[in-house]
mmCIF file of C-alpha atoms in Angstrom:
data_model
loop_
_atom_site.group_PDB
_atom_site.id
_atom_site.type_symbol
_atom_site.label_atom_id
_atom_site.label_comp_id
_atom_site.label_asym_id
_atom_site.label_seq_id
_atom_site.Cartn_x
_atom_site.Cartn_y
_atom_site.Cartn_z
ATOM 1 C CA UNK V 1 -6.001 58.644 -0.984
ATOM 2 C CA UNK V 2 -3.504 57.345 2.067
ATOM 3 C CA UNK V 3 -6.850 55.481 2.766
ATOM 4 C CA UNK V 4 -7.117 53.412 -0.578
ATOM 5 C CA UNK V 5 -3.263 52.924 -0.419
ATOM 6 C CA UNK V 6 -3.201 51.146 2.594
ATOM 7 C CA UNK V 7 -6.646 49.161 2.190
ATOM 8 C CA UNK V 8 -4.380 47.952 -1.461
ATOM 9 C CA UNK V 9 -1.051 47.227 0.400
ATOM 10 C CA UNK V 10 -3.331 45.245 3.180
ATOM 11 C CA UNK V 11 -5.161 42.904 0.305
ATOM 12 C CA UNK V 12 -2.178 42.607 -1.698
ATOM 13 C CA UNK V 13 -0.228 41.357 1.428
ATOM 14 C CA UNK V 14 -3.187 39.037 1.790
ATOM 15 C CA UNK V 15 -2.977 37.758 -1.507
ATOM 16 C CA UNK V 16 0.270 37.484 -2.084
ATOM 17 C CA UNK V 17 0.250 34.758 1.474
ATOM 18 C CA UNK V 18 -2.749 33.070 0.067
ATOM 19 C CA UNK V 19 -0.615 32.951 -3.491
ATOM 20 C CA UNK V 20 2.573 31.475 -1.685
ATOM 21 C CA UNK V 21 0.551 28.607 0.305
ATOM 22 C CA UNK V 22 -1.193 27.828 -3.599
ATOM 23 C CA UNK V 23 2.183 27.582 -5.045
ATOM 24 C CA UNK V 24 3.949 25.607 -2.184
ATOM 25 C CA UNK V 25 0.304 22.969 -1.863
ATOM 26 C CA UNK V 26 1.158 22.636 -5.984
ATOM 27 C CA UNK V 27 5.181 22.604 -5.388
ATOM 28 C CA UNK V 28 4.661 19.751 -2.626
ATOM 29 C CA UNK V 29 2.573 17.780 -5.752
ATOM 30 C CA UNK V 30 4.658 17.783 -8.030
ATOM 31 C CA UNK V 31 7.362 16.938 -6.028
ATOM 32 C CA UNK V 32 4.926 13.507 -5.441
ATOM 33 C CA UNK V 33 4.046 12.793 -8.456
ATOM 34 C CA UNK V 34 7.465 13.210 -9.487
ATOM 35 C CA UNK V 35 9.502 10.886 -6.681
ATOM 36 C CA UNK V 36 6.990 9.014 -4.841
ATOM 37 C CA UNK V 37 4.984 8.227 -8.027
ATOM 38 C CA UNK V 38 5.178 4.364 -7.344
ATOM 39 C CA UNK V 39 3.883 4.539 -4.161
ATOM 40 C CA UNK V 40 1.554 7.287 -4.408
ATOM 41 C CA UNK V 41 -2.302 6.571 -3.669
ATOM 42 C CA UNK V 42 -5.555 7.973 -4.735
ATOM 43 C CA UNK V 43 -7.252 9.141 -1.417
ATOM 44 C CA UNK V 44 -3.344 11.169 -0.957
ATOM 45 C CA UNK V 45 -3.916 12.574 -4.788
ATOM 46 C CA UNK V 46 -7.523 14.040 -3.960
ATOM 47 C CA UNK V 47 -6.274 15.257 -0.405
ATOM 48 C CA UNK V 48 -3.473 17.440 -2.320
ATOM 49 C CA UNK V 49 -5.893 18.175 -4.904
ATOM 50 C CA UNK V 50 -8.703 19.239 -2.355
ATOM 51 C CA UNK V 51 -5.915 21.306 -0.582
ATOM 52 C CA UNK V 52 -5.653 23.563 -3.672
ATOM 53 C CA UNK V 53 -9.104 24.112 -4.559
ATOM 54 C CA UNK V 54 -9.648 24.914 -1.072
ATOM 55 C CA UNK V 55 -6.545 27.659 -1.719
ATOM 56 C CA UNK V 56 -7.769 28.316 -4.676
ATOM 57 C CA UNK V 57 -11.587 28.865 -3.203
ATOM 58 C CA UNK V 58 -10.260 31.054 -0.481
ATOM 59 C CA UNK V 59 -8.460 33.546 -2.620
ATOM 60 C CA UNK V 60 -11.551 33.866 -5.142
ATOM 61 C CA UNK V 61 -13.691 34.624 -1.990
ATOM 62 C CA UNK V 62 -10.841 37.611 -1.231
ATOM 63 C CA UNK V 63 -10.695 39.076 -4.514
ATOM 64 C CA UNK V 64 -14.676 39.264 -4.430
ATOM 65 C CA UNK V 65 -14.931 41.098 -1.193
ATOM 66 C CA UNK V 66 -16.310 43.959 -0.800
ATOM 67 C CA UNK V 67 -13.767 45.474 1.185
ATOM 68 C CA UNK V 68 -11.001 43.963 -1.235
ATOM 69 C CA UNK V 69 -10.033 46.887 -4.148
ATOM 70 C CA UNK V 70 -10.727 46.289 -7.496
ATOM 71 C CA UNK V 71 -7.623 45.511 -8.969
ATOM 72 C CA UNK V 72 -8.836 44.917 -12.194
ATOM 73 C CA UNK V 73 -9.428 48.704 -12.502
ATOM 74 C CA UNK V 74 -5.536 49.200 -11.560
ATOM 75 C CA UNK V 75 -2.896 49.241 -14.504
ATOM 76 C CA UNK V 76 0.788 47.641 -13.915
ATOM 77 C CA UNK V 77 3.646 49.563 -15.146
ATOM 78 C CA UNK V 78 7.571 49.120 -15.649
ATOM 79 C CA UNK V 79 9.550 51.580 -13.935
ATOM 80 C CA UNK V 80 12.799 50.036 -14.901
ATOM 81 C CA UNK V 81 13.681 48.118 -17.799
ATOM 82 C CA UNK V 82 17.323 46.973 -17.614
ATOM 83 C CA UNK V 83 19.049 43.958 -19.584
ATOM 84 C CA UNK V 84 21.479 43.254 -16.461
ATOM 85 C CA UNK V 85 21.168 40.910 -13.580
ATOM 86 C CA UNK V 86 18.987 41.973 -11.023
ATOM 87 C CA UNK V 87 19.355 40.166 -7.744
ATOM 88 C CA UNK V 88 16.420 41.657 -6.406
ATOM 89 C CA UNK V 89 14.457 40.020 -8.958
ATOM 90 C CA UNK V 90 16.088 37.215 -8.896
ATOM 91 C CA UNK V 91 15.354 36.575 -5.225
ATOM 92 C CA UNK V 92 11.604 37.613 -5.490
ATOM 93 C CA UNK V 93 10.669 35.389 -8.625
ATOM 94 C CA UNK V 94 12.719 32.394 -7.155
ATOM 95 C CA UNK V 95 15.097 32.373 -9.736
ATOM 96 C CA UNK V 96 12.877 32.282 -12.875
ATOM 97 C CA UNK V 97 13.334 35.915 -14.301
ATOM 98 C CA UNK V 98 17.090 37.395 -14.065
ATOM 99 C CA UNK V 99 16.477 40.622 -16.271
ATOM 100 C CA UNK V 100 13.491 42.618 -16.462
ATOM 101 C CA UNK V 101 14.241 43.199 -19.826
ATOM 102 C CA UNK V 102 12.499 44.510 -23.157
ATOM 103 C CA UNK V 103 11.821 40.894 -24.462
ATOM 104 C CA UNK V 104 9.890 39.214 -20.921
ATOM 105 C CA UNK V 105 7.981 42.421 -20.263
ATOM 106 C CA UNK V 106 5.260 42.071 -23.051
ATOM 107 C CA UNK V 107 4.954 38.555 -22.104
ATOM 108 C CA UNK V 108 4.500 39.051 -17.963
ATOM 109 C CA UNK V 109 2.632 42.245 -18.312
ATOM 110 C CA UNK V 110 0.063 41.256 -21.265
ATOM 111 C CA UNK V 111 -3.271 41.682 -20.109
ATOM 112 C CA UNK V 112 -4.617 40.373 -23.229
ATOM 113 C CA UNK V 113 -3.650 36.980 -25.213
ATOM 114 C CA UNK V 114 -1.337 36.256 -27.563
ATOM 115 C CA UNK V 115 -2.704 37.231 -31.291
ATOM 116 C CA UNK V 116 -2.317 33.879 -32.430
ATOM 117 C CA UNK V 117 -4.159 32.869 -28.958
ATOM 118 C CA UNK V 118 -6.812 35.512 -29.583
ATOM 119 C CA UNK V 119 -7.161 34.585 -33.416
ATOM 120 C CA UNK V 120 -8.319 30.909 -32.745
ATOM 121 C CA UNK V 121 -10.539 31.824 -29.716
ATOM 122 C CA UNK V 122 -12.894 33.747 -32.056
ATOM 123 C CA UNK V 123 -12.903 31.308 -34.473
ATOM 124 C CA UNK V 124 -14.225 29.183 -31.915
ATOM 125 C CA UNK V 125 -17.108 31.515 -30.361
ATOM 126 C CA UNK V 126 -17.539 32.263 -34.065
ATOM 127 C CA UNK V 127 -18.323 28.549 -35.105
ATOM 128 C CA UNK V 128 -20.245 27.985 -31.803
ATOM 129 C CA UNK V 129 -22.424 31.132 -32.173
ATOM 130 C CA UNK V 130 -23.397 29.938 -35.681
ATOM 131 C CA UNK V 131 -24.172 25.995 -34.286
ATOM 132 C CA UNK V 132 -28.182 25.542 -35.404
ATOM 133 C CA UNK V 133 -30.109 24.248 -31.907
ATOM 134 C CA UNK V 134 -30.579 20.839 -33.323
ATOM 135 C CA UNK V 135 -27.015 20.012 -33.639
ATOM 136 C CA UNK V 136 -26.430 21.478 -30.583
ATOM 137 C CA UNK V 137 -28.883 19.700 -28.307
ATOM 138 C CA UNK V 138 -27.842 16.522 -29.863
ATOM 139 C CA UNK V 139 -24.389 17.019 -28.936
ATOM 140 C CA UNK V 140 -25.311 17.830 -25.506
ATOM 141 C CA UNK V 141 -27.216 14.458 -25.544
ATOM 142 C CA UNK V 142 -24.031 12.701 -26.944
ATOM 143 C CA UNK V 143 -21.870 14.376 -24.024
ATOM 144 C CA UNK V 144 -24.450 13.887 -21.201
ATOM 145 C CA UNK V 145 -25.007 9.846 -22.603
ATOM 146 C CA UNK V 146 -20.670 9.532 -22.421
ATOM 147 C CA UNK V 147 -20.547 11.092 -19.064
ATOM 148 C CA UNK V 148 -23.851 8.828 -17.358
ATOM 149 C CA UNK V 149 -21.908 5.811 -18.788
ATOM 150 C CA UNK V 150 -18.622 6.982 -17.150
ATOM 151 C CA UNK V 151 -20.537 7.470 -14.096
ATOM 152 C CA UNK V 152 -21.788 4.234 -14.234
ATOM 153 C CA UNK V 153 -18.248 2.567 -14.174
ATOM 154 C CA UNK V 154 -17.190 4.664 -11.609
ATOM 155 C CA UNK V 155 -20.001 4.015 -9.003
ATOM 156 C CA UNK V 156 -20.108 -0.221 -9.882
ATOM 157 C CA UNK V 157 -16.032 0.063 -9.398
ATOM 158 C CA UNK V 158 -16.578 2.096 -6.098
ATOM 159 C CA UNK V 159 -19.290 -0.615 -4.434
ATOM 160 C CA UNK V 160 -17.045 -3.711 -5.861
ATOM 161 C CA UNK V 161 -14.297 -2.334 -4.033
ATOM 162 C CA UNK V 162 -16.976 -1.162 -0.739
ATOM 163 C CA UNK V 163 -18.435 -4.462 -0.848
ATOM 164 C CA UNK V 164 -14.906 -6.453 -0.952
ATOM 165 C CA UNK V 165 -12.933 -4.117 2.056
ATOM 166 C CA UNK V 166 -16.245 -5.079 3.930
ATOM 167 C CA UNK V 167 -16.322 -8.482 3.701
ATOM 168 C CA UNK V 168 -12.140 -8.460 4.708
ATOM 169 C CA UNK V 169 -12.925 -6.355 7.632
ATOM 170 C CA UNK V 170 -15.568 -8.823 8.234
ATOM 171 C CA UNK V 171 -13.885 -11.852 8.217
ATOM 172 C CA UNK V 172 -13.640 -14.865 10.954
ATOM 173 C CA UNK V 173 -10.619 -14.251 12.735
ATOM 174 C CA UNK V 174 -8.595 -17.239 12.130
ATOM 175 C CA UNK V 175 -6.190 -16.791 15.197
ATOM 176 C CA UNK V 176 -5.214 -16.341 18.891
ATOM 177 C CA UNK V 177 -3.111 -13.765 20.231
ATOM 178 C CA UNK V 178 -3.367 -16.183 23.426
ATOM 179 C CA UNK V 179 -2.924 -19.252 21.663
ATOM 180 C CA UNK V 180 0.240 -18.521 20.032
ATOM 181 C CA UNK V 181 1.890 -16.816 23.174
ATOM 182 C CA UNK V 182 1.265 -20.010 24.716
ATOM 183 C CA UNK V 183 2.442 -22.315 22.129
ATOM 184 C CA UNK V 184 5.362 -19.640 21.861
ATOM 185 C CA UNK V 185 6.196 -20.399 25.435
ATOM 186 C CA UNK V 186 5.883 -24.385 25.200
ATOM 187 C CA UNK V 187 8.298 -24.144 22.345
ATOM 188 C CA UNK V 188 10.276 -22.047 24.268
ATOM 189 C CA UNK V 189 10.647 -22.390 27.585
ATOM 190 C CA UNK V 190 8.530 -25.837 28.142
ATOM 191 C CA UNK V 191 5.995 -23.528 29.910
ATOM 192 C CA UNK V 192 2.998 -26.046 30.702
ATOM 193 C CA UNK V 193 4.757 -29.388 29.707
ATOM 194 C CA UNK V 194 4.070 -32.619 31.458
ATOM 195 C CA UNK V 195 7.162 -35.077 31.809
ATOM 196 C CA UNK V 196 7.495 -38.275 30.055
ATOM 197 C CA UNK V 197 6.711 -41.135 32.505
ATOM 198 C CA UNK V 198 8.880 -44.176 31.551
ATOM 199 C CA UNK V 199 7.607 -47.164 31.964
ATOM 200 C CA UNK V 200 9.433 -50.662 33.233
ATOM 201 C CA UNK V 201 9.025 -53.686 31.766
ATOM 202 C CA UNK V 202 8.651 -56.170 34.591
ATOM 203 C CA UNK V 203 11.396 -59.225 33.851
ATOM 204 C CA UNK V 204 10.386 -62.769 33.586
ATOM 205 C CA UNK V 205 11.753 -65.577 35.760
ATOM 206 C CA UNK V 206 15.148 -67.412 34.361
ATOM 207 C CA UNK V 207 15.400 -69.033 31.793
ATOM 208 C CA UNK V 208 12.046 -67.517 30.313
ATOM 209 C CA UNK V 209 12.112 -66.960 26.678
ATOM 210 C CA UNK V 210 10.137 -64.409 24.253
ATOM 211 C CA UNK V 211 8.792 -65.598 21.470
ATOM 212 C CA UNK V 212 9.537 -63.490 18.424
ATOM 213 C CA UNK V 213 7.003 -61.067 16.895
ATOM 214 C CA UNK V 214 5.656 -62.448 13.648
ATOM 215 C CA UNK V 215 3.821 -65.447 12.816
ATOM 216 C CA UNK V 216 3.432 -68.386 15.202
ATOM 217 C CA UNK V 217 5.239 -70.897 13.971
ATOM 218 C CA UNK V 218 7.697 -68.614 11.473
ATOM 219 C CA UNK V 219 10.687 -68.953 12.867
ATOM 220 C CA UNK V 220 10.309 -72.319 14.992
ATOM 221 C CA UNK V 221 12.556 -75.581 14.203
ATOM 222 C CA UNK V 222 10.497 -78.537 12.801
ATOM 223 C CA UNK V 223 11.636 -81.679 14.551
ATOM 224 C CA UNK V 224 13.922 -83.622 12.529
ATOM 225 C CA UNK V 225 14.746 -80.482 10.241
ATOM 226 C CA UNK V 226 17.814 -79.116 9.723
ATOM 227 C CA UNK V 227 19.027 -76.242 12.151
ATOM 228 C CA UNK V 228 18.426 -73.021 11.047
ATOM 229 C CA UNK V 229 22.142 -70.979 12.053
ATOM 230 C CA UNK V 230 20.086 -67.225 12.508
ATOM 231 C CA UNK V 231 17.514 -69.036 14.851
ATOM 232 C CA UNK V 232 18.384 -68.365 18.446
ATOM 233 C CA UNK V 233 19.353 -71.709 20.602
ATOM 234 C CA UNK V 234 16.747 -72.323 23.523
ATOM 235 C CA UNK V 235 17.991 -71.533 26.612
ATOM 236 C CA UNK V 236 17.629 -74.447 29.662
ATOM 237 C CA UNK V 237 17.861 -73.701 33.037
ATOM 238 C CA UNK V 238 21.427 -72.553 34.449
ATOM 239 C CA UNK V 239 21.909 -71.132 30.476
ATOM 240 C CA UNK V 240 23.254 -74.109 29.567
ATOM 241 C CA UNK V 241 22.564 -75.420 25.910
ATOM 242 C CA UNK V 242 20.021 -78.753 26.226
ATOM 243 C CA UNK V 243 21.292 -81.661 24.652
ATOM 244 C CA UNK V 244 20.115 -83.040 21.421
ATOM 245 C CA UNK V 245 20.117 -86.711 22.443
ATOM 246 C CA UNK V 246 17.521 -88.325 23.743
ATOM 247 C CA UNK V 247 17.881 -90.199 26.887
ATOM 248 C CA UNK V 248 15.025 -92.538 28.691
ATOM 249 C CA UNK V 249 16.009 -92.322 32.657
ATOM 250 C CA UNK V 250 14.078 -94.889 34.543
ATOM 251 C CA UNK V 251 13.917 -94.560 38.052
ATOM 252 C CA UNK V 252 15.440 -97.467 39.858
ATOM 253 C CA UNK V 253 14.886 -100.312 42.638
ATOM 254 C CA UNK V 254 16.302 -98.997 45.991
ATOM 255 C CA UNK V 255 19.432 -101.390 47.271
ATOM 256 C CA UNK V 256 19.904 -101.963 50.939
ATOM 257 C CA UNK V 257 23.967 -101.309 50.691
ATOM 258 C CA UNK V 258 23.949 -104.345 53.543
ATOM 259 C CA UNK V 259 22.247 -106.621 51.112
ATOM 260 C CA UNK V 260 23.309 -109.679 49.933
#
């Protein structure tokens, strides 16, 4: 008898940890879906979700050991029903339950459903059990027909969306890491630049002009034509102004001053 007592205490011990990880993987969730639901992914939503099947796995694999008790053979019983506040019970349901009262005892003690519960369920595996094979099968066909279709959307969504992350991860790179720290470090610090060489124009002899830029002939006085005032005056030797008369100078007979 001490035998079976402890062999119970040891599996319920067990189950009760496996029980608190379940309910703190579903706590953790909720607590997702409910504040980070914006930002949430898919691959996150199926880790959580694989996290509790793989609780909920592990705890179905304890009640169906061998060495586990059968607790389905082992009836639960109040001991104390009380309508005050019991801090005990407060503390070990996490606030939920404050009394262990007359009115939540038939409700966390029912090993059976409600009537009402119970009353529709055989109505149902009454209405099933008296479903002719034709109609059934052809149901089955309808269901199986939905579900290949969904499948079908699923798995042409999932190789779009292989196909186009390959083809990003398998893009031409389109930079340089060594490029830009280079062009970072012209910008920068002139790292690598060559100096402007300046160039001197060599200057013409005195009293050499340059001819504007433009057409020959633009800007150029006609002889005889009025004088343009934005023309510049032609410089003569010394930068003096030339004259505008005309003079004829002959070059003349050389006098012996002792002549006569």
């Amino acid at each position: 008898m001490q035998r079976e007592e402890k062999q119970l205490d040891a599996a319920l011990e067990a189950l009760i940890l496996r029980v608190n990880d379940l309910k703190t993987s579903i706590g953790s969730m909720l607590f997702k879906l409910e504040h980070e639901y914006e930002t949430i992914n898919w691959p996150t939503f199926l880790d959580n979700f694989a996290l509790m099947s793989g609780h909920l796995t592990s705890i179905s694999k304890m009640l169906s050991h061998d060495k586990s008790p059968a607790l389905r053979s082992l009836t639960v019983l109040p001991l104390l029903l009380s309508p005050e506040r019991d801090e005990e019970l407060v503390r070990l349901t996490e606030n939920r339950i404050n009394t262990f009262s007359y009115d939540v005892v038939p409700d966390y003690l029912r090993t059976k459903p409600e009537p009402e519960v119970e009353h529709k369920m055989m109505q149902m595996e009454h209405k099933a059990a008296n479903l002719s094979f034709e109609t059934a099968q052809k149901q089955v066909s309808q269901y199986t027909k939905v579900v290949t279709q969904v499948w079908e959307l699923v798995s042409k969504a999932r190789e779009e969306w292989e196909s186009e992350s390959g083809s990003r991860s398998g893009a031409n790179q389109t930079s340089s890491m060594a490029d830009t720290h280079t062009l970072v470090a012209a910008v920068g610090m002139g790292k690598g630049l060559v100096p402007m060489v300046q160039q001197q124009v060599a200057a013409g002899p005195p009293g050499m002009m340059v001819a504007p830029v433009g057409r020959p002939g633009a800007g150029a006085q006609q002889p005889g034509g009025p004088l343009n005032p934005n023309q510049p005056v032609p410089m003569g030797p010394m930068g003096k102004a030339p004259s505008s008369i005309k003079t004829n100078i002959k070059a003349a007979t050389q006098i012996h001053p002792y002549g006569r």
